[in-house]
Amino acid sequence: MNRKLLTREEFEALRRESAAAMAQDAALQRKAADLIVEADRYYWIHQTTWLGAPVLQLPQDMFAVQEIVFRSRPRFIVETGVAWGGSLLFHATLLSALGGERVIGIDIHTPEHVHRTLRSFGPLSDRIAVVEGSSTDQAVFDRVRAMIGDCRDVLVILDSFHTHEHVLQELRLYSSLVGEGHYLVCCDTHVEYIPEIVSNRPRPWGKGNNPKTALDAFLNENDRFEIDRDIERKLLLTLHPGGYLRCRTR
Ligand SMILES: C[S@@+](CC[C@H](N)C(=O)[O-])C[C@H]1O[C@@H](n2cnc3c(N)ncnc32)[C@H](O)[C@@H]1O
């Protein structure tokens, strides 16, 4: 069989067309949203690891971050919410491969065993810094900003405490670190689409009080950012619908 391989341009056009068509398929979108809600009963998002450390993300969203880092080449990645440290190791791996500088994680509490894990990867670990404290504390933010200096080639990922007030405050503070063409990911916007508190784990956020409501409020008051719909369209399974923001180039 002599099948002609598509050119890269043809392949990209096909990808864009099929992603756009998939985004229009309401029944498929509903199934995907239902799957995420149903699987959460079994802590589906807790099943992923990077270099052995748990990452509380879907692999789809991690791939999206990888594509963002490849395209926008941030020097720094700032993430609020460290948990088990797997996401910091993931980001450090990307910066190490692509020539970025440092990953800065912020968490209200990081246990010693997580620090030990983060320190155990030689040169990769040298790229990782953890700032302890609440992400919305002005002194914590000032420490992070001092570590970055004037650089605005920064990817920000907000994944800490998912109430409206907290995330809105994070968006207002941390968006200032992101320069033109760079990205801000507001995690767990999908909470808005969970029909009711069906979760097996009671949380202080839910419908009407979550990262999506915070993001809506933020986008109403700040016109520097736009939702990257191309990422949105192709993911299908994502915990962050509408949460991939690109800083506009003027
Ligand atoms: C969803 S987990 C982070 C998951 C991690 N980003 C990942 O992808 O694996 C949320 C984390 O936010 C932290 N957290 C809760 N409140 C916080 C606050 N006010 N400031 C910073 N971190 C906070 C928790 O301690 C927890 O480790």
PDB file of C-alpha atoms and ligand atoms in Angstrom:
ATOM      1  CA  MET A   1       0.000   0.000   0.000  1.00  0.00           C
ATOM      2  CA  ASN A   2       1.393   3.376  -0.972  1.00  0.00           C
ATOM      3  CA  ARG A   3      -0.429   5.958   1.158  1.00  0.00           C
ATOM      4  CA  LYS A   4       0.717   9.531   0.847  1.00  0.00           C
ATOM      5  CA  LEU A   5       1.662  11.117   4.157  1.00  0.00           C
ATOM      6  CA  LEU A   6       0.027  14.504   4.732  1.00  0.00           C
ATOM      7  CA  THR A   7       2.262  17.537   4.874  1.00  0.00           C
ATOM      8  CA  ARG A   8       2.512  19.064   8.347  1.00  0.00           C
ATOM      9  CA  GLU A   9       0.398  22.015   7.152  1.00  0.00           C
ATOM     10  CA  GLU A  10      -2.324  19.649   5.892  1.00  0.00           C
ATOM     11  CA  PHE A  11      -2.193  17.683   9.130  1.00  0.00           C
ATOM     12  CA  GLU A  12      -2.521  20.880  11.214  1.00  0.00           C
ATOM     13  CA  ALA A  13      -5.508  22.030   9.126  1.00  0.00           C
ATOM     14  CA  LEU A  14      -7.153  18.622   9.654  1.00  0.00           C
ATOM     15  CA  ARG A  15      -6.499  18.826  13.398  1.00  0.00           C
ATOM     16  CA  ARG A  16      -8.021  22.304  13.646  1.00  0.00           C
ATOM     17  CA  GLU A  17     -11.084  21.310  11.606  1.00  0.00           C
ATOM     18  CA  SER A  18     -11.773  18.169  13.630  1.00  0.00           C
ATOM     19  CA  ALA A  19     -11.241  19.991  16.944  1.00  0.00           C
ATOM     20  CA  ALA A  20     -13.703  22.698  15.862  1.00  0.00           C
ATOM     21  CA  ALA A  21     -16.243  20.040  14.822  1.00  0.00           C
ATOM     22  CA  MET A  22     -15.759  18.177  18.110  1.00  0.00           C
ATOM     23  CA  ALA A  23     -16.420  21.406  20.044  1.00  0.00           C
ATOM     24  CA  GLN A  24     -19.768  21.706  18.209  1.00  0.00           C
ATOM     25  CA  ASP A  25     -20.824  18.158  19.162  1.00  0.00           C
ATOM     26  CA  ALA A  26     -22.979  18.965  22.184  1.00  0.00           C
ATOM     27  CA  ALA A  27     -23.777  15.308  22.943  1.00  0.00           C
ATOM     28  CA  LEU A  28     -20.088  14.375  23.049  1.00  0.00           C
ATOM     29  CA  GLN A  29     -19.259  17.423  25.194  1.00  0.00           C
ATOM     30  CA  ARG A  30     -22.014  16.424  27.647  1.00  0.00           C
ATOM     31  CA  LYS A  31     -20.664  12.848  27.828  1.00  0.00           C
ATOM     32  CA  ALA A  32     -17.159  14.168  28.537  1.00  0.00           C
ATOM     33  CA  ALA A  33     -18.439  16.476  31.312  1.00  0.00           C
ATOM     34  CA  ASP A  34     -20.494  13.620  32.794  1.00  0.00           C
ATOM     35  CA  LEU A  35     -17.486  11.295  32.717  1.00  0.00           C
ATOM     36  CA  ILE A  36     -15.423  13.758  34.755  1.00  0.00           C
ATOM     37  CA  VAL A  37     -18.179  14.134  37.363  1.00  0.00           C
ATOM     38  CA  GLU A  38     -18.838  10.372  37.573  1.00  0.00           C
ATOM     39  CA  ALA A  39     -15.161   9.402  37.743  1.00  0.00           C
ATOM     40  CA  ASP A  40     -14.507  11.941  40.505  1.00  0.00           C
ATOM     41  CA  ARG A  41     -16.337   9.534  42.849  1.00  0.00           C
ATOM     42  CA  TYR A  42     -13.281   7.291  42.379  1.00  0.00           C
ATOM     43  CA  TYR A  43     -10.680  10.064  42.735  1.00  0.00           C
ATOM     44  CA  TRP A  44      -9.802   9.662  39.057  1.00  0.00           C
ATOM     45  CA  ILE A  45      -7.632  12.783  39.030  1.00  0.00           C
ATOM     46  CA  HIS A  46      -5.495  11.333  41.831  1.00  0.00           C
ATOM     47  CA  GLN A  47      -4.216   8.531  39.589  1.00  0.00           C
ATOM     48  CA  THR A  48      -1.529  10.461  37.684  1.00  0.00           C
ATOM     49  CA  THR A  49       2.137  10.644  38.726  1.00  0.00           C
ATOM     50  CA  TRP A  50       5.220  12.369  37.309  1.00  0.00           C
ATOM     51  CA  LEU A  51       8.637  10.930  38.295  1.00  0.00           C
ATOM     52  CA  GLY A  52       6.770   8.961  40.939  1.00  0.00           C
ATOM     53  CA  ALA A  53       5.089  11.945  42.626  1.00  0.00           C
ATOM     54  CA  PRO A  54       1.290  12.360  42.401  1.00  0.00           C
ATOM     55  CA  VAL A  55      -0.047  15.128  40.163  1.00  0.00           C
ATOM     56  CA  LEU A  56      -3.661  16.127  40.820  1.00  0.00           C
ATOM     57  CA  GLN A  57      -4.441  16.743  37.152  1.00  0.00           C
ATOM     58  CA  LEU A  58      -5.783  14.901  34.142  1.00  0.00           C
ATOM     59  CA  PRO A  59      -3.047  13.917  31.669  1.00  0.00           C
ATOM     60  CA  GLN A  60      -4.971  15.919  29.026  1.00  0.00           C
ATOM     61  CA  ASP A  61      -4.421  19.120  31.012  1.00  0.00           C
ATOM     62  CA  MET A  62      -0.750  18.250  31.610  1.00  0.00           C
ATOM     63  CA  PHE A  63      -0.272  17.826  27.858  1.00  0.00           C
ATOM     64  CA  ALA A  64      -1.936  21.208  27.331  1.00  0.00           C
ATOM     65  CA  VAL A  65       0.578  22.789  29.737  1.00  0.00           C
ATOM     66  CA  GLN A  66       3.415  21.069  27.863  1.00  0.00           C
ATOM     67  CA  GLU A  67       2.162  22.573  24.584  1.00  0.00           C
ATOM     68  CA  ILE A  68       1.891  26.019  26.184  1.00  0.00           C
ATOM     69  CA  VAL A  69       5.422  25.806  27.573  1.00  0.00           C
ATOM     70  CA  PHE A  70       6.797  24.626  24.239  1.00  0.00           C
ATOM     71  CA  ARG A  71       5.108  27.468  22.371  1.00  0.00           C
ATOM     72  CA  SER A  72       5.496  30.380  24.761  1.00  0.00           C
ATOM     73  CA  ARG A  73       8.855  29.410  26.375  1.00  0.00           C
ATOM     74  CA  PRO A  74       8.396  30.917  29.846  1.00  0.00           C
ATOM     75  CA  ARG A  75      11.544  31.516  31.904  1.00  0.00           C
ATOM     76  CA  PHE A  76       9.558  30.997  35.097  1.00  0.00           C
ATOM     77  CA  ILE A  77       6.549  28.879  36.013  1.00  0.00           C
ATOM     78  CA  VAL A  78       4.658  29.973  39.125  1.00  0.00           C
ATOM     79  CA  GLU A  79       2.117  27.549  40.552  1.00  0.00           C
ATOM     80  CA  THR A  80      -0.124  28.118  43.568  1.00  0.00           C
ATOM     81  CA  GLY A  81      -0.967  24.766  45.211  1.00  0.00           C
ATOM     82  CA  VAL A  82       1.871  22.237  45.494  1.00  0.00           C
ATOM     83  CA  ALA A  83       0.176  19.205  47.135  1.00  0.00           C
ATOM     84  CA  TRP A  84       2.450  16.172  46.448  1.00  0.00           C
ATOM     85  CA  GLY A  85       4.901  18.118  44.284  1.00  0.00           C
ATOM     86  CA  GLY A  86       4.382  16.067  41.110  1.00  0.00           C
ATOM     87  CA  SER A  87       3.261  19.093  39.113  1.00  0.00           C
ATOM     88  CA  LEU A  88       6.375  21.068  40.163  1.00  0.00           C
ATOM     89  CA  LEU A  89       8.548  18.169  38.983  1.00  0.00           C
ATOM     90  CA  PHE A  90       6.595  18.084  35.717  1.00  0.00           C
ATOM     91  CA  HIS A  91       7.124  21.802  35.137  1.00  0.00           C
ATOM     92  CA  ALA A  92      10.807  21.579  36.098  1.00  0.00           C
ATOM     93  CA  THR A  93      11.246  18.747  33.580  1.00  0.00           C
ATOM     94  CA  LEU A  94       9.770  20.933  30.846  1.00  0.00           C
ATOM     95  CA  LEU A  95      11.961  23.935  31.750  1.00  0.00           C
ATOM     96  CA  SER A  96      14.990  21.687  31.916  1.00  0.00           C
ATOM     97  CA  ALA A  97      14.317  20.327  28.415  1.00  0.00           C
ATOM     98  CA  LEU A  98      13.493  23.722  26.914  1.00  0.00           C
ATOM     99  CA  GLY A  99      15.906  26.042  28.696  1.00  0.00           C
ATOM    100  CA  GLY A 100      13.720  27.908  31.190  1.00  0.00           C
ATOM    101  CA  GLU A 101      14.960  28.955  34.610  1.00  0.00           C
ATOM    102  CA  ARG A 102      12.846  28.212  37.667  1.00  0.00           C
ATOM    103  CA  VAL A 103       9.603  26.751  38.948  1.00  0.00           C
ATOM    104  CA  ILE A 104       8.148  28.475  42.006  1.00  0.00           C
ATOM    105  CA  GLY A 105       5.484  26.630  43.982  1.00  0.00           C
ATOM    106  CA  ILE A 106       3.395  28.281  46.697  1.00  0.00           C
ATOM    107  CA  ASP A 107       1.495  26.349  49.320  1.00  0.00           C
ATOM    108  CA  ILE A 108       0.090  27.071  52.745  1.00  0.00           C
ATOM    109  CA  HIS A 109       1.681  23.853  53.975  1.00  0.00           C
ATOM    110  CA  THR A 110       4.128  21.476  52.323  1.00  0.00           C
ATOM    111  CA  PRO A 111       5.061  18.406  54.398  1.00  0.00           C
ATOM    112  CA  GLU A 112       8.728  17.526  54.901  1.00  0.00           C
ATOM    113  CA  HIS A 113       8.407  14.329  52.826  1.00  0.00           C
ATOM    114  CA  VAL A 114       7.297  16.424  49.824  1.00  0.00           C
ATOM    115  CA  HIS A 115      10.296  18.747  50.290  1.00  0.00           C
ATOM    116  CA  ARG A 116      12.501  15.610  50.434  1.00  0.00           C
ATOM    117  CA  THR A 117      11.011  14.305  47.188  1.00  0.00           C
ATOM    118  CA  LEU A 118      11.453  17.682  45.502  1.00  0.00           C
ATOM    119  CA  ARG A 119      15.102  17.797  46.610  1.00  0.00           C
ATOM    120  CA  SER A 120      15.902  14.292  45.347  1.00  0.00           C
ATOM    121  CA  PHE A 121      16.304  14.933  41.615  1.00  0.00           C
ATOM    122  CA  GLY A 122      19.742  16.563  41.380  1.00  0.00           C
ATOM    123  CA  PRO A 123      19.914  19.405  38.824  1.00  0.00           C
ATOM    124  CA  LEU A 124      16.161  19.163  38.219  1.00  0.00           C
ATOM    125  CA  SER A 125      15.560  19.909  41.907  1.00  0.00           C
ATOM    126  CA  ASP A 126      17.797  23.001  41.670  1.00  0.00           C
ATOM    127  CA  ARG A 127      15.154  24.567  39.443  1.00  0.00           C
ATOM    128  CA  ILE A 128      12.411  24.205  42.064  1.00  0.00           C
ATOM    129  CA  ALA A 129      11.636  26.666  44.872  1.00  0.00           C
ATOM    130  CA  VAL A 130       8.751  26.363  47.316  1.00  0.00           C
ATOM    131  CA  VAL A 131       7.371  29.426  49.092  1.00  0.00           C
ATOM    132  CA  GLU A 132       5.372  28.569  52.186  1.00  0.00           C
ATOM    133  CA  GLY A 133       2.292  30.669  53.016  1.00  0.00           C
ATOM    134  CA  SER A 134      -1.087  31.648  51.646  1.00  0.00           C
ATOM    135  CA  SER A 135      -0.918  32.592  47.982  1.00  0.00           C
ATOM    136  CA  THR A 136      -3.065  35.679  48.572  1.00  0.00           C
ATOM    137  CA  ASP A 137      -0.886  37.007  51.386  1.00  0.00           C
ATOM    138  CA  GLN A 138       0.776  40.169  49.998  1.00  0.00           C
ATOM    139  CA  ALA A 139       4.122  39.265  51.637  1.00  0.00           C
ATOM    140  CA  VAL A 140       4.092  35.839  49.936  1.00  0.00           C
ATOM    141  CA  PHE A 141       3.306  37.415  46.577  1.00  0.00           C
ATOM    142  CA  ASP A 142       6.081  39.991  47.093  1.00  0.00           C
ATOM    143  CA  ARG A 143       8.580  37.168  47.738  1.00  0.00           C
ATOM    144  CA  VAL A 144       7.572  35.460  44.503  1.00  0.00           C
ATOM    145  CA  ARG A 145       7.804  38.714  42.543  1.00  0.00           C
ATOM    146  CA  ALA A 146      11.269  39.385  43.988  1.00  0.00           C
ATOM    147  CA  MET A 147      12.418  35.928  42.801  1.00  0.00           C
ATOM    148  CA  ILE A 148      11.246  36.727  39.272  1.00  0.00           C
ATOM    149  CA  GLY A 149      12.496  40.298  39.113  1.00  0.00           C
ATOM    150  CA  ASP A 150      11.470  42.241  36.011  1.00  0.00           C
ATOM    151  CA  CYS A 151      10.996  39.138  33.861  1.00  0.00           C
ATOM    152  CA  ARG A 152       7.454  38.711  32.522  1.00  0.00           C
ATOM    153  CA  ASP A 153       8.118  35.550  30.497  1.00  0.00           C
ATOM    154  CA  VAL A 154       6.099  33.759  33.109  1.00  0.00           C
ATOM    155  CA  LEU A 155       3.493  31.001  33.073  1.00  0.00           C
ATOM    156  CA  VAL A 156       1.145  31.206  36.070  1.00  0.00           C
ATOM    157  CA  ILE A 157      -0.974  28.248  37.180  1.00  0.00           C
ATOM    158  CA  LEU A 158      -3.554  28.868  39.905  1.00  0.00           C
ATOM    159  CA  ASP A 159      -4.449  25.614  41.659  1.00  0.00           C
ATOM    160  CA  SER A 160      -4.757  26.232  45.403  1.00  0.00           C
ATOM    161  CA  PHE A 161      -7.981  27.067  47.303  1.00  0.00           C
ATOM    162  CA  HIS A 162     -10.866  27.082  44.842  1.00  0.00           C
ATOM    163  CA  THR A 163     -13.360  29.568  46.341  1.00  0.00           C
ATOM    164  CA  HIS A 164     -14.508  32.615  44.344  1.00  0.00           C
ATOM    165  CA  GLU A 165     -12.895  35.145  46.677  1.00  0.00           C
ATOM    166  CA  HIS A 166      -9.547  33.366  46.917  1.00  0.00           C
ATOM    167  CA  VAL A 167      -9.168  32.720  43.195  1.00  0.00           C
ATOM    168  CA  LEU A 168     -10.287  36.256  42.288  1.00  0.00           C
ATOM    169  CA  GLN A 169      -7.632  37.648  44.607  1.00  0.00           C
ATOM    170  CA  GLU A 170      -5.033  35.283  43.096  1.00  0.00           C
ATOM    171  CA  LEU A 171      -6.032  36.350  39.579  1.00  0.00           C
ATOM    172  CA  ARG A 172      -5.668  40.026  40.490  1.00  0.00           C
ATOM    173  CA  LEU A 173      -2.229  39.485  42.058  1.00  0.00           C
ATOM    174  CA  TYR A 174      -0.567  36.867  39.869  1.00  0.00           C
ATOM    175  CA  SER A 175      -1.857  38.081  36.474  1.00  0.00           C
ATOM    176  CA  SER A 176       0.538  41.014  36.869  1.00  0.00           C
ATOM    177  CA  LEU A 177       3.459  38.581  36.485  1.00  0.00           C
ATOM    178  CA  VAL A 178       2.361  37.409  33.029  1.00  0.00           C
ATOM    179  CA  GLY A 179       3.691  39.258  29.994  1.00  0.00           C
ATOM    180  CA  GLU A 180       2.300  39.515  26.462  1.00  0.00           C
ATOM    181  CA  GLY A 181       1.952  36.180  24.686  1.00  0.00           C
ATOM    182  CA  HIS A 182       2.336  34.241  27.934  1.00  0.00           C
ATOM    183  CA  TYR A 183      -0.278  32.199  29.762  1.00  0.00           C
ATOM    184  CA  LEU A 184      -2.269  32.035  32.959  1.00  0.00           C
ATOM    185  CA  VAL A 185      -4.093  28.783  33.750  1.00  0.00           C
ATOM    186  CA  CYS A 186      -7.004  29.048  36.155  1.00  0.00           C
ATOM    187  CA  CYS A 187      -7.577  25.476  37.336  1.00  0.00           C
ATOM    188  CA  ASP A 188     -10.760  23.620  38.248  1.00  0.00           C
ATOM    189  CA  THR A 189     -13.270  25.866  36.473  1.00  0.00           C
ATOM    190  CA  HIS A 190     -15.208  22.622  35.846  1.00  0.00           C
ATOM    191  CA  VAL A 191     -16.567  22.865  39.419  1.00  0.00           C
ATOM    192  CA  GLU A 192     -19.204  25.263  38.028  1.00  0.00           C
ATOM    193  CA  TYR A 193     -20.561  22.462  35.832  1.00  0.00           C
ATOM    194  CA  ILE A 194     -20.930  19.859  38.575  1.00  0.00           C
ATOM    195  CA  PRO A 195     -24.723  19.653  38.904  1.00  0.00           C
ATOM    196  CA  GLU A 196     -24.854  19.677  42.701  1.00  0.00           C
ATOM    197  CA  ILE A 197     -22.597  18.555  45.523  1.00  0.00           C
ATOM    198  CA  VAL A 198     -22.411  15.016  44.185  1.00  0.00           C
ATOM    199  CA  SER A 199     -18.880  14.754  45.448  1.00  0.00           C
ATOM    200  CA  ASN A 200     -17.835  12.265  48.053  1.00  0.00           C
ATOM    201  CA  ARG A 201     -15.591  14.979  49.507  1.00  0.00           C
ATOM    202  CA  PRO A 202     -17.290  18.056  50.927  1.00  0.00           C
ATOM    203  CA  ARG A 203     -15.502  21.266  49.896  1.00  0.00           C
ATOM    204  CA  PRO A 204     -16.045  24.964  50.626  1.00  0.00           C
ATOM    205  CA  TRP A 205     -16.553  25.643  46.900  1.00  0.00           C
ATOM    206  CA  GLY A 206     -19.266  24.511  44.509  1.00  0.00           C
ATOM    207  CA  LYS A 207     -21.675  25.841  41.893  1.00  0.00           C
ATOM    208  CA  GLY A 208     -21.715  29.660  42.028  1.00  0.00           C
ATOM    209  CA  ASN A 209     -18.571  29.890  44.179  1.00  0.00           C
ATOM    210  CA  ASN A 210     -15.535  28.543  42.344  1.00  0.00           C
ATOM    211  CA  PRO A 211     -12.666  29.389  39.941  1.00  0.00           C
ATOM    212  CA  LYS A 212     -15.075  29.826  36.978  1.00  0.00           C
ATOM    213  CA  THR A 213     -17.118  32.491  38.775  1.00  0.00           C
ATOM    214  CA  ALA A 214     -13.872  34.191  39.852  1.00  0.00           C
ATOM    215  CA  LEU A 215     -12.536  34.063  36.295  1.00  0.00           C
ATOM    216  CA  ASP A 216     -15.745  35.586  34.883  1.00  0.00           C
ATOM    217  CA  ALA A 217     -15.449  38.470  37.366  1.00  0.00           C
ATOM    218  CA  PHE A 218     -11.758  38.915  36.550  1.00  0.00           C
ATOM    219  CA  LEU A 219     -12.294  38.957  32.774  1.00  0.00           C
ATOM    220  CA  ASN A 220     -14.953  41.635  33.253  1.00  0.00           C
ATOM    221  CA  GLU A 221     -12.484  43.941  34.938  1.00  0.00           C
ATOM    222  CA  ASN A 222      -9.281  43.045  33.048  1.00  0.00           C
ATOM    223  CA  ASP A 223      -8.924  43.109  29.264  1.00  0.00           C
ATOM    224  CA  ARG A 224      -5.281  41.969  29.084  1.00  0.00           C
ATOM    225  CA  PHE A 225      -6.299  38.311  28.833  1.00  0.00           C
ATOM    226  CA  GLU A 226      -8.320  36.214  26.409  1.00  0.00           C
ATOM    227  CA  ILE A 227      -9.420  32.584  26.601  1.00  0.00           C
ATOM    228  CA  ASP A 228      -7.397  30.386  24.254  1.00  0.00           C
ATOM    229  CA  ARG A 229     -10.249  28.574  22.514  1.00  0.00           C
ATOM    230  CA  ASP A 230      -7.883  26.456  20.391  1.00  0.00           C
ATOM    231  CA  ILE A 231      -6.676  24.632  23.490  1.00  0.00           C
ATOM    232  CA  GLU A 232     -10.222  24.446  24.746  1.00  0.00           C
ATOM    233  CA  ARG A 233     -11.528  22.877  21.546  1.00  0.00           C
ATOM    234  CA  LYS A 234      -9.148  19.971  21.328  1.00  0.00           C
ATOM    235  CA  LEU A 235      -8.928  18.816  24.939  1.00  0.00           C
ATOM    236  CA  LEU A 236     -12.440  17.372  25.312  1.00  0.00           C
ATOM    237  CA  LEU A 237     -11.551  16.083  28.776  1.00  0.00           C
ATOM    238  CA  THR A 238     -10.382  18.994  30.919  1.00  0.00           C
ATOM    239  CA  LEU A 239     -10.780  20.181  34.490  1.00  0.00           C
ATOM    240  CA  HIS A 240     -10.157  23.768  33.357  1.00  0.00           C
ATOM    241  CA  PRO A 241     -12.726  24.656  30.654  1.00  0.00           C
ATOM    242  CA  GLY A 242     -12.264  28.313  29.710  1.00  0.00           C
ATOM    243  CA  GLY A 243      -9.325  28.407  32.139  1.00  0.00           C
ATOM    244  CA  TYR A 244      -6.478  28.648  29.601  1.00  0.00           C
ATOM    245  CA  LEU A 245      -5.830  32.390  29.261  1.00  0.00           C
ATOM    246  CA  ARG A 246      -3.356  34.084  26.971  1.00  0.00           C
ATOM    247  CA  CYS A 247      -2.079  37.576  27.672  1.00  0.00           C
ATOM    248  CA  ARG A 248      -2.972  39.608  24.570  1.00  0.00           C
ATOM    249  CA  THR A 249      -0.246  41.167  22.458  1.00  0.00           C
ATOM    250  CA  ARG A 250      -1.027  44.849  21.877  1.00  0.00           C
TER     251      ARG A 250
HETATM  252  C1  LIG B   1      -5.386  20.905  44.244  1.00  0.00           C
HETATM  253  S1  LIG B   1      -4.019  20.889  45.315  1.00  0.00           S
HETATM  254  C2  LIG B   1      -2.697  21.338  44.252  1.00  0.00           C
HETATM  255  C3  LIG B   1      -2.392  20.284  43.242  1.00  0.00           C
HETATM  256  C4  LIG B   1      -1.152  20.503  42.412  1.00  0.00           C
HETATM  257  N1  LIG B   1      -1.152  21.795  41.783  1.00  0.00           N
HETATM  258  C5  LIG B   1      -1.051  19.421  41.379  1.00  0.00           C
HETATM  259  O1  LIG B   1      -1.329  19.704  40.179  1.00  0.00           O
HETATM  260  O2  LIG B   1      -0.699  18.299  41.722  1.00  0.00           O
HETATM  261  C6  LIG B   1      -4.318  22.285  46.281  1.00  0.00           C
HETATM  262  C7  LIG B   1      -3.202  22.711  47.224  1.00  0.00           C
HETATM  263  O3  LIG B   1      -3.481  24.051  47.598  1.00  0.00           O
HETATM  264  C8  LIG B   1      -3.007  24.250  48.909  1.00  0.00           C
HETATM  265  N2  LIG B   1      -3.665  25.433  49.503  1.00  0.00           N
HETATM  266  C9  LIG B   1      -4.841  25.528  50.156  1.00  0.00           C
HETATM  267  N3  LIG B   1      -5.079  26.782  50.539  1.00  0.00           N
HETATM  268  C10 LIG B   1      -4.030  27.516  50.103  1.00  0.00           C
HETATM  269  C11 LIG B   1      -3.677  28.898  50.177  1.00  0.00           C
HETATM  270  N4  LIG B   1      -4.471  29.774  50.800  1.00  0.00           N
HETATM  271  N5  LIG B   1      -2.514  29.296  49.627  1.00  0.00           N
HETATM  272  C12 LIG B   1      -1.702  28.418  48.992  1.00  0.00           C
HETATM  273  N6  LIG B   1      -1.978  27.110  48.901  1.00  0.00           N
HETATM  274  C13 LIG B   1      -3.119  26.664  49.441  1.00  0.00           C
HETATM  275  C14 LIG B   1      -3.318  22.942  49.631  1.00  0.00           C
HETATM  276  O4  LIG B   1      -2.452  22.804  50.747  1.00  0.00           O
HETATM  277  C15 LIG B   1      -3.064  21.915  48.513  1.00  0.00           C
HETATM  278  O5  LIG B   1      -1.767  21.396  48.606  1.00  0.00           O
END
